[in-house]
Coordinates of C-alpha atoms and ligand atoms in Angstrom, one line a residue:
X1 CA 46.2 11.8 -56.5
X2 CA 46.9 10.9 -59.9
X3 CA 49.0 7.6 -60.1
X4 CA 50.6 7.2 -63.9
X5 CA 53.8 8.6 -62.3
X6 CA 53.9 5.7 -60.0
X7 CA 53.3 4.4 -62.4
X8 CA 55.9 4.7 -64.8
X9 CA 58.6 4.7 -62.0
X10 CA 56.9 1.3 -60.8
X11 CA 57.8 0.5 -64.6
X12 CA 61.3 2.0 -64.4
X13 CA 61.7 0.1 -61.5
X14 CA 61.3 -3.5 -62.4
X15 CA 62.5 -2.9 -65.3
X16 CA 65.9 -2.4 -63.0
X17 CA 65.1 -6.2 -61.6
X18 CA 64.0 -8.5 -63.9
X19 CA 64.9 -9.4 -66.8
X20 CA 65.0 -7.5 -70.0
X21 CA 63.1 -10.5 -72.2
X22 CA 60.4 -10.7 -70.2
X23 CA 59.8 -7.3 -68.5
X24 CA 59.4 -6.0 -72.2
X25 CA 57.0 -9.0 -73.0
X26 CA 55.7 -8.3 -70.0
X27 CA 54.8 -4.8 -69.9
X28 CA 54.7 -3.8 -72.9
X29 CA 51.2 -5.2 -73.7
X30 CA 50.1 -3.7 -70.8
X31 CA 49.1 -0.4 -70.9
X32 CA 48.1 2.4 -67.9
X33 CA 44.3 3.9 -68.6
X34 CA 43.9 6.1 -65.9
X35 CA 43.2 6.2 -62.1
X36 CA 40.6 7.0 -59.5
X37 CA 41.3 7.4 -56.3
X38 CA 43.4 4.6 -55.8
X39 CA 42.5 2.4 -58.1
X40 CA 45.0 2.1 -61.6
X41 CA 42.9 0.9 -64.4
X42 CA 45.4 -1.5 -67.1
X43 CA 44.6 -2.0 -70.3
X44 CA 45.3 -5.1 -71.5
X45 CA 45.4 -7.5 -74.7
X46 CA 43.5 -9.8 -73.6
X47 CA 41.9 -12.3 -70.9
X48 CA 44.2 -15.0 -70.9
X49 CA 46.9 -11.9 -70.1
X50 CA 44.8 -10.4 -67.8
X51 CA 44.8 -14.3 -65.7
X52 CA 49.1 -14.7 -66.3
X53 CA 49.3 -10.9 -64.8
X54 CA 47.3 -11.2 -61.9
X55 CA 48.7 -14.8 -61.5
X56 CA 52.6 -14.1 -61.2
X57 CA 53.2 -9.6 -61.5
X58 CA 50.4 -8.5 -59.5
X59 CA 52.5 -8.7 -56.3
X60 CA 55.2 -7.3 -57.1
X61 CA 53.6 -4.0 -59.1
X62 CA 51.5 -3.8 -56.2
X63 CA 54.4 -3.9 -53.4
X64 CA 56.2 -1.2 -55.3
X65 CA 53.7 0.8 -55.1
X66 CA 52.9 0.4 -51.7
X67 CA 56.1 1.5 -50.9
X68 CA 55.9 4.5 -53.1
X69 CA 53.0 5.8 -52.4
X70 CA 52.5 4.4 -49.0
X71 CA 48.5 2.7 -50.5
X72 CA 47.4 0.5 -50.9
X73 CA 47.1 0.5 -54.5
X74 CA 44.0 -2.3 -56.7
X75 CA 43.9 -2.7 -59.8
X76 CA 41.3 -2.5 -62.4
X77 CA 41.6 -4.2 -65.8
X78 CA 39.9 -3.5 -68.4
X79 CA 40.3 -6.1 -72.4
X80 CA 41.7 -3.5 -75.6
X81 CA 39.9 -5.0 -79.2
X82 CA 43.2 -7.2 -80.3
X83 CA 45.6 -5.6 -83.0
X84 CA 44.8 -2.1 -82.7
X85 CA 47.4 -0.5 -85.4
X86 CA 47.8 2.4 -87.2
X87 CA 46.5 0.7 -89.6
X88 CA 42.9 0.7 -88.1
X89 CA 43.2 4.0 -86.8
X90 CA 43.2 4.5 -90.8
X91 CA 40.9 3.2 -92.0
X92 CA 38.3 4.0 -89.2
X93 CA 39.3 8.1 -90.4
X94 CA 36.7 7.8 -93.5
X95 CA 34.3 5.9 -91.1
X96 CA 33.7 8.8 -89.1
X97 CA 33.6 11.4 -92.5
X98 CA 30.9 9.2 -93.6
X99 CA 28.8 9.7 -90.4
X100 CA 28.7 13.5 -90.3
X101 CA 28.0 13.6 -93.2
X102 CA 25.1 11.0 -93.6
X103 CA 24.1 11.0 -90.4
X104 CA 20.7 9.3 -91.5
X105 CA 22.0 6.6 -93.2
X106 CA 23.2 4.5 -89.1
X107 CA 23.8 0.9 -91.9
X108 CA 26.3 2.4 -93.4
X109 CA 28.2 2.8 -89.8
X110 CA 27.3 -0.4 -88.5
X111 CA 28.6 -2.5 -91.2
X112 CA 31.6 -0.8 -91.1
X113 CA 32.3 -1.5 -87.2
X114 CA 31.3 -5.1 -87.8
X115 CA 34.1 -5.1 -90.1
X116 CA 37.3 -6.4 -88.8
X117 CA 40.3 -3.7 -90.1
X118 CA 42.6 -6.9 -90.0
X119 CA 39.8 -8.8 -92.4
X120 CA 41.6 -7.6 -95.8
X121 CA 41.8 -8.6 -99.0
X122 CA 45.3 -7.6 -98.9
X123 CA 47.1 -9.7 -96.3
X124 CA 44.6 -12.7 -97.7
X125 CA 47.5 -15.3 -99.1
X126 CA 46.0 -17.1 -101.6
X127 CA 46.7 -20.3 -103.3
X128 CA 45.5 -23.6 -105.5
X129 CA 42.9 -23.6 -102.6
X130 CA 41.2 -20.4 -102.4
X131 CA 42.5 -18.7 -105.9
X132 CA 39.0 -18.6 -107.4
X133 CA 36.9 -17.7 -104.8
X134 CA 39.9 -14.7 -104.8
X135 CA 39.5 -13.7 -107.6
X136 CA 35.4 -13.2 -107.8
X137 CA 36.0 -11.1 -104.3
X138 CA 38.5 -9.2 -106.2
X139 CA 36.3 -8.5 -109.2
X140 CA 33.2 -8.0 -106.9
X141 CA 35.1 -5.2 -104.3
X142 CA 35.8 -3.4 -108.1
X143 CA 32.0 -3.2 -109.7
X144 CA 29.7 -4.5 -106.7
X145 CA 26.8 -5.0 -108.4
X146 CA 27.4 -5.8 -111.2
X147 CA 30.3 -8.6 -112.1
X148 CA 29.3 -11.5 -110.0
X149 CA 25.7 -11.3 -107.9
X150 CA 24.6 -13.0 -106.0
X151 CA 28.7 -14.7 -105.0
X152 CA 27.8 -17.8 -102.7
X153 CA 31.1 -18.9 -100.8
X154 CA 31.2 -22.0 -99.1
X155 CA 33.8 -24.0 -97.4
X156 CA 34.4 -25.8 -93.9
X157 CA 35.3 -24.0 -90.6
X158 CA 38.4 -22.0 -90.4
X159 CA 39.0 -21.6 -93.6
X160 CA 38.7 -18.3 -94.7
X161 CA 34.7 -17.9 -95.1
X162 CA 34.1 -14.5 -92.9
X163 CA 38.0 -13.4 -93.1
X164 CA 37.1 -13.4 -97.4
X165 CA 34.2 -11.7 -97.0
X166 CA 34.8 -8.8 -94.7
X167 CA 37.7 -8.6 -97.0
X168 CA 35.4 -7.3 -99.7
X169 CA 32.9 -5.8 -97.3
X170 CA 36.4 -3.5 -96.6
X171 CA 37.5 -3.1 -99.8
X172 CA 34.6 -2.0 -101.2
X173 CA 33.9 0.7 -98.2
X174 CA 37.6 2.2 -99.0
X175 CA 36.6 2.6 -102.3
X176 CA 33.4 3.8 -102.1
X177 CA 32.8 5.7 -98.6
X178 CA 28.9 6.3 -100.3
X179 CA 28.0 2.9 -100.9
X180 CA 26.8 0.8 -97.7
X181 CA 27.5 -2.0 -96.5
X182 CA 26.1 -4.4 -94.0
X183 CA 27.6 -7.1 -93.0
X184 CA 26.0 -9.6 -90.6
X185 CA 25.9 -13.4 -89.3
X186 CA 22.4 -14.4 -90.4
X187 CA 22.1 -15.8 -87.0
X188 CA 22.0 -11.7 -85.7
X189 CA 19.5 -11.7 -89.1
X190 CA 17.4 -14.4 -87.8
X191 CA 17.2 -12.7 -84.5
X192 CA 16.7 -9.6 -85.6
X193 CA 13.7 -10.4 -87.3
X194 CA 13.0 -12.3 -85.1
X195 CA 12.3 -9.4 -82.7
X196 CA 10.6 -6.9 -85.3
X197 CA 7.9 -9.5 -85.2
X198 CA 7.6 -9.4 -81.5
X199 CA 8.1 -5.5 -81.1
X200 CA 5.8 -4.7 -84.1
X201 CA 8.5 -3.0 -86.2
X202 CA 8.4 -4.6 -89.5
X203 CA 8.7 -2.0 -91.1
X204 CA 11.8 -0.8 -89.8
X205 CA 13.7 -4.1 -90.1
X206 CA 12.1 -4.2 -94.2
X207 CA 13.9 -0.2 -95.1
X208 CA 17.0 -1.2 -93.3
X209 CA 18.1 -4.3 -95.4
X210 CA 16.4 -3.2 -98.3
X211 CA 18.2 0.5 -98.7
X212 CA 21.5 -1.0 -98.4
X213 CA 24.1 -0.7 -101.5
X214 CA 26.2 -5.0 -100.5
X215 CA 24.3 -6.8 -98.2
X216 CA 26.9 -9.4 -97.2
X217 CA 25.4 -12.2 -94.3
X218 CA 27.7 -15.3 -93.6
X219 CA 26.4 -18.3 -92.6
X220 CA 23.8 -18.9 -94.1
X221 CA 23.3 -22.1 -93.5
X222 CA 22.0 -21.1 -89.9
X223 CA 18.9 -20.3 -91.9
X224 CA 18.2 -24.3 -91.7
X225 CA 14.7 -24.7 -90.2
X226 CA 14.3 -21.2 -90.1
X227 CA 10.8 -20.9 -92.7
X228 CA 9.7 -17.3 -91.3
X229 CA 13.7 -15.5 -92.0
X230 CA 14.0 -17.3 -95.0
X231 CA 10.3 -16.1 -96.5
X232 CA 11.9 -12.8 -95.3
X233 CA 15.6 -12.7 -96.5
X234 CA 13.7 -14.1 -99.8
X235 CA 12.2 -10.5 -100.7
X236 CA 15.1 -8.7 -99.4
X237 CA 16.8 -10.8 -101.9
X238 CA 14.5 -9.3 -104.5
X239 CA 14.3 -6.1 -103.9
X240 CA 18.5 -5.2 -103.5
X241 CA 18.4 -7.4 -106.8
X242 CA 16.3 -6.1 -108.4
X243 CA 18.2 -2.6 -107.9
X244 CA 21.3 -4.4 -108.8
X245 CA 22.8 -4.0 -105.3
X246 CA 25.4 -7.1 -104.4
X247 CA 24.2 -9.4 -102.4
X248 CA 27.4 -12.1 -101.4
X249 CA 26.3 -15.6 -98.3
X250 CA 28.7 -17.9 -97.0
X251 CA 28.2 -21.8 -96.1
X252 CA 29.8 -23.7 -94.2
X253 CA 28.5 -26.6 -96.7
X254 CA 27.4 -26.4 -101.0
X255 CA 24.1 -24.9 -101.6
X256 CA 22.9 -28.7 -101.7
X257 CA 23.2 -30.1 -99.1
X258 CA 21.4 -27.0 -97.2
X259 CA 18.5 -29.2 -95.5
X260 CA 15.2 -27.5 -94.8
X261 CA 15.8 -24.7 -97.5
X262 CA 13.3 -22.8 -99.4
X263 CA 14.1 -24.2 -103.1
X264 CA 12.9 -21.1 -104.2
X265 CA 15.7 -19.0 -101.8
X266 CA 17.8 -21.6 -102.2
X267 CA 16.9 -21.1 -106.4
X268 CA 18.0 -17.1 -106.2
X269 CA 20.9 -17.1 -103.6
X270 CA 23.4 -19.7 -105.8
X271 CA 21.6 -18.2 -109.5
X272 CA 25.1 -16.0 -109.8
X273 CA 28.6 -17.3 -108.6
X274 CA 29.4 -20.4 -107.2
X275 CA 32.9 -20.8 -105.6
X276 CA 34.0 -23.2 -102.5
X277 CA 37.5 -22.7 -100.1
X278 CA 39.7 -26.1 -100.2
X279 CA 41.7 -26.5 -97.6
X280 CA 45.0 -25.5 -98.3
X281 CA 48.4 -27.8 -99.3
X282 CA 51.3 -27.9 -97.2
X283 CA 53.1 -25.6 -98.8
X284 CA 50.6 -22.8 -98.5
X285 CA 49.8 -23.8 -95.3
X286 CA 53.7 -22.9 -94.4
X287 CA 53.4 -19.4 -96.5
X288 CA 50.4 -18.8 -94.1
X289 CA 52.6 -18.9 -91.0
X290 CA 55.2 -17.5 -92.1
X291 CA 52.7 -14.4 -92.7
X292 CA 51.7 -14.3 -89.3
X293 CA 54.5 -13.9 -87.8
X294 CA 55.9 -11.6 -89.4
X295 CA 52.2 -9.0 -89.0
X296 CA 52.8 -10.5 -86.2
X297 CA 56.1 -9.4 -85.0
X298 CA 57.2 -13.3 -84.0
X299 CA 60.4 -15.2 -84.4
X300 CA 60.3 -18.5 -85.2
X301 CA 62.9 -21.1 -87.2
X302 CA 61.9 -22.9 -90.5
X303 CA 61.9 -26.1 -88.9
X304 CA 59.8 -25.2 -86.3
X305 CA 57.4 -23.7 -88.7
X306 CA 58.0 -26.5 -91.5
X307 CA 56.8 -28.7 -88.2
X308 CA 53.8 -26.8 -87.7
X309 CA 52.7 -26.1 -91.1
X310 CA 52.7 -30.5 -91.7
X311 CA 51.1 -30.8 -88.8
X312 CA 48.6 -29.3 -88.5
X313 CA 46.3 -29.4 -92.1
X314 CA 42.2 -29.0 -90.3
X315 CA 42.2 -25.8 -91.7
X316 CA 43.6 -22.3 -90.6
X317 CA 42.1 -21.2 -87.7
X318 CA 44.4 -23.9 -86.1
X319 CA 47.3 -22.8 -87.9
X320 CA 46.9 -19.8 -86.3
X321 CA 46.2 -21.1 -83.0
X322 CA 49.5 -24.0 -82.5
X323 CA 51.5 -20.3 -83.9
X324 CA 49.9 -18.9 -81.7
X325 CA 50.3 -21.3 -79.0
X326 CA 54.0 -21.7 -79.1
X327 CA 55.1 -18.2 -79.3
X328 CA 53.1 -18.0 -75.9
X329 CA 55.5 -20.7 -74.7
X330 CA 58.1 -19.7 -75.2
X331 CA 57.6 -16.1 -74.3
X332 CA 56.0 -17.0 -71.4
X333 CA 58.5 -19.6 -70.2
X334 CA 61.4 -17.6 -71.4
X335 CA 62.3 -20.3 -73.3
X336 CA 64.0 -21.6 -76.7
X337 CA 61.6 -22.9 -78.8
X338 CA 63.4 -26.1 -80.1
X339 CA 62.0 -28.7 -82.7
X340 CA 61.3 -31.1 -79.8
X341 CA 59.1 -27.7 -77.8
X342 CA 57.4 -27.9 -80.6
X343 CA 56.8 -30.9 -81.3
X344 CA 55.8 -30.9 -77.5
X345 CA 53.3 -27.9 -78.1
X346 CA 52.1 -30.1 -80.9
X347 CA 51.0 -33.0 -79.7
X348 CA 49.5 -31.9 -76.0
X349 CA 46.9 -29.8 -78.3
X350 CA 46.4 -30.8 -82.3
X351 CA 46.9 -34.7 -82.1
X352 CA 44.5 -36.8 -83.4
X353 CA 42.1 -38.0 -86.7
X354 CA 41.1 -34.5 -88.2
X355 CA 37.9 -33.3 -87.4
X356 CA 35.1 -35.0 -89.5
X357 CA 35.9 -38.5 -88.0
X358 CA 34.0 -36.3 -84.8
X359 CA 30.5 -37.4 -84.1
X360 CA 28.3 -35.9 -81.8
X361 CA 26.9 -39.0 -80.1
X362 CA 30.8 -39.7 -78.9
X363 CA 31.3 -36.0 -77.0
X364 CA 27.9 -36.3 -76.2
X365 CA 29.1 -40.0 -74.7
X366 CA 31.9 -38.7 -73.6
X367 CA 30.9 -35.7 -71.8
X368 CA 28.3 -37.4 -69.1
X369 CA 30.4 -40.6 -69.0
X370 CA 33.1 -38.4 -67.7
X371 CA 30.1 -37.0 -65.1
X372 CA 29.1 -39.7 -64.0
X373 CA 25.2 -38.6 -66.0
X374 CA 23.7 -40.6 -69.8
X375 CA 24.0 -39.2 -72.0
X376 CA 20.1 -39.0 -72.4
X377 CA 20.1 -36.5 -69.4
X378 CA 21.5 -34.5 -71.7
X379 CA 19.4 -34.6 -74.6
X380 CA 17.1 -34.2 -72.0
X381 CA 14.8 -31.1 -70.0
X382 CA 16.6 -31.0 -66.7
X383 CA 18.1 -28.3 -65.5
X384 CA 19.1 -29.2 -62.7
X385 CA 22.7 -27.7 -62.3
X386 CA 24.7 -31.1 -62.2
X387 CA 23.4 -31.4 -65.4
X388 CA 23.1 -28.4 -67.2
X389 CA 26.4 -27.4 -67.4
X390 CA 28.0 -30.9 -69.1
X391 CA 25.4 -30.1 -71.8
X392 CA 26.6 -27.0 -71.9
X393 CA 29.9 -28.4 -72.3
X394 CA 29.0 -30.9 -74.3
X395 CA 27.9 -28.4 -76.8
X396 CA 30.5 -26.4 -77.1
X397 CA 32.9 -29.1 -77.7
X398 CA 30.7 -30.9 -80.6
X399 CA 31.1 -26.6 -82.1
X400 CA 34.3 -26.4 -81.4
X401 CA 35.6 -30.7 -82.5
X402 CA 32.8 -30.9 -85.3
X403 CA 31.1 -29.0 -88.2
X404 CA 27.2 -29.1 -87.4
X405 CA 25.9 -26.3 -87.0
X406 CA 24.8 -24.2 -83.9
X407 CA 20.7 -25.8 -85.3
X408 CA 22.2 -29.2 -86.0
X409 CA 23.6 -28.8 -82.9
X410 CA 20.4 -28.1 -80.9
X411 CA 18.4 -30.8 -82.8
X412 CA 21.0 -33.8 -81.7
X413 CA 19.9 -32.4 -77.9
X414 CA 15.9 -32.7 -77.5
X415 CA 15.0 -30.2 -80.3
X416 CA 16.8 -27.0 -78.1
X417 CA 16.6 -23.5 -80.3
X418 CA 19.7 -22.7 -81.8
X419 CA 20.2 -19.9 -80.0
X420 CA 20.1 -22.4 -75.9
X421 CA 23.2 -23.5 -77.8
X422 CA 24.8 -20.3 -78.7
X423 CA 24.5 -19.1 -74.6
X424 CA 25.9 -22.5 -74.1
X425 CA 29.0 -21.6 -76.3
X426 CA 29.5 -18.3 -75.1
X427 CA 29.4 -19.6 -71.2
X428 CA 31.7 -22.4 -71.8
X429 CA 34.7 -19.4 -73.3
X430 CA 33.9 -17.2 -70.8
X431 CA 34.6 -19.9 -68.4
X432 CA 37.7 -21.8 -69.8
X433 CA 38.7 -18.0 -70.3
X434 CA 38.2 -17.1 -66.2
X435 CA 39.2 -20.5 -65.0
X436 CA 42.2 -22.1 -65.5
X437 CA 41.5 -25.4 -64.4
X438 CA 38.5 -25.5 -66.2
X439 CA 40.0 -25.5 -69.0
X440 CA 42.7 -27.7 -68.5
X441 CA 39.6 -29.7 -67.7
X442 CA 37.4 -28.9 -71.0
X443 CA 41.5 -29.3 -72.6
X444 CA 41.4 -33.4 -71.3
X445 CA 37.5 -33.9 -72.6
X446 CA 39.3 -33.0 -76.3
X447 CA 41.7 -35.9 -76.1
X448 CA 39.5 -38.4 -74.2
X449 CA 37.8 -37.6 -77.5
X450 CA 40.4 -37.5 -80.0
X451 CA 41.5 -41.0 -79.0
X452 CA 38.2 -42.4 -79.2
X453 CA 37.4 -41.8 -82.3
X454 CA 41.0 -42.4 -84.0
X455 CA 41.0 -45.8 -82.5
Ligands
ADP1 P1 35.2 -19.2 -91.1 O1 34.4 -18.0 -91.7 O2 35.3 -19.7 -92.8 O3 35.9 -20.2 -90.7 P2 37.6 -17.4 -90.4 O4 37.8 -16.6 -91.7 O5 37.3 -16.9 -89.9 O6 37.4 -18.9 -91.0 O7 39.2 -17.9 -90.4 C1 40.0 -18.7 -90.1 C2 41.3 -17.3 -89.4 O8 42.4 -17.8 -90.3 C3 40.8 -16.0 -89.7 O9 41.8 -15.8 -88.5 C4 41.3 -16.1 -90.9 O10 42.4 -14.2 -90.5 C5 42.2 -17.0 -90.8 N1 42.4 -17.5 -92.7 C6 42.1 -17.3 -93.4 N2 42.1 -18.0 -94.8 C7 42.8 -17.2 -94.4 C8 43.4 -16.8 -95.7 N3 43.3 -17.0 -96.8 N4 44.6 -16.0 -95.6 C9 45.3 -15.1 -94.0 N5 44.2 -15.6 -93.8 C10 43.3 -16.3 -93.8
MG2 MG1 33.4 -18.2 -89.9

């Protein structure tokens, strides 16, 4: 039995019973994917949405379907990639053409797959804080390999490095389908390099990276202390540079602050043009908020936007998060978002001193105390559950609240590898997403850390 008709009927009955705003908020983002036996698979935009749906609406849906089909229907959920409007479809077409013409160049497909279609130069908002970096990117996109090479872009967390480097990749890819654009975080470069050593596939690795026209490496600071990988990048750099291929690197700190970095590599990386991203002024923050709001179909008053722009000054990622939080709150509770509501929402998440003031050992102390452990336990070798989870929480919070790289965080936990930190962050992120009570616990820890950092 195909359950699609029953699903449609369920929706039309619910629509009649429910508040119109609520109905369209919940069910317009929910899509019927398929059915098999007595199971329906729905696609949802986010894990958060899925949890809200399960908590609030699943019972009603099951009830209605039982009534209509006479069977107990089960649900499965699949996560959609965030925002795949028609825009994304258009930009994926040239890609499939490239693929069929050039089956021997998997690199092209890979690069495209890794570029977020939402990161474009067109939607990069330009202010005094980033206009130089932006214009470098525009020039390079028009004449890759010649305009400025290499391009070294640096700036703090959430200031738009990844957006800009990917936008540059998207622009080049769009201008010239044949151009092989490769984007990757430096951490992936490390991992691939190491596994090529292990699997004795070094020459495949070398070929892969030396056959590209544009190499974009994000978060180059993650190569600190990675001597062998630095050496490999040095060779890759030279090969590409001599062949006039475009190279772009981003870093969360200026080149002179990169530690444990081979001098000759550093001098290569910075021999082209260097640009930084600064914090946007509050007027630019307001423009960013207005633009994001419009693109996501949100409606918030100017007064609320100004409040957010004035109060969230850390970076653009936080700005977007504040906007999303306020909007989601209004939508879920079906409340109008007044200044007071916005203030309340902002207070709970973004109160506190700026990120720079938070030290690693403060986070370690807060997490250790709240678990009745000592800081030494977090740094030590023991791997019992009672210690491992708090250790992972501490790593996650440090990555959330400070600008330290995974490599540096690892060193502060008894010299652990950065991949251990990445794994910890991933694990906690998943847990936050799936367990509301755990999320609250994390929020409380964040508040405690911020309070203590401020006092
Ligand atoms: P970084 O890599 O520096 O940590 P990201 O590039 O991930 O920062 O940016 C964080 C978020 O802010 C992303 O959603 C990005 O699209 C957005 N963002 C950053 N800078 C801009 C900008 N100038 N215009 C529009 N969105 C921006
Ligand atoms: Mg980034």
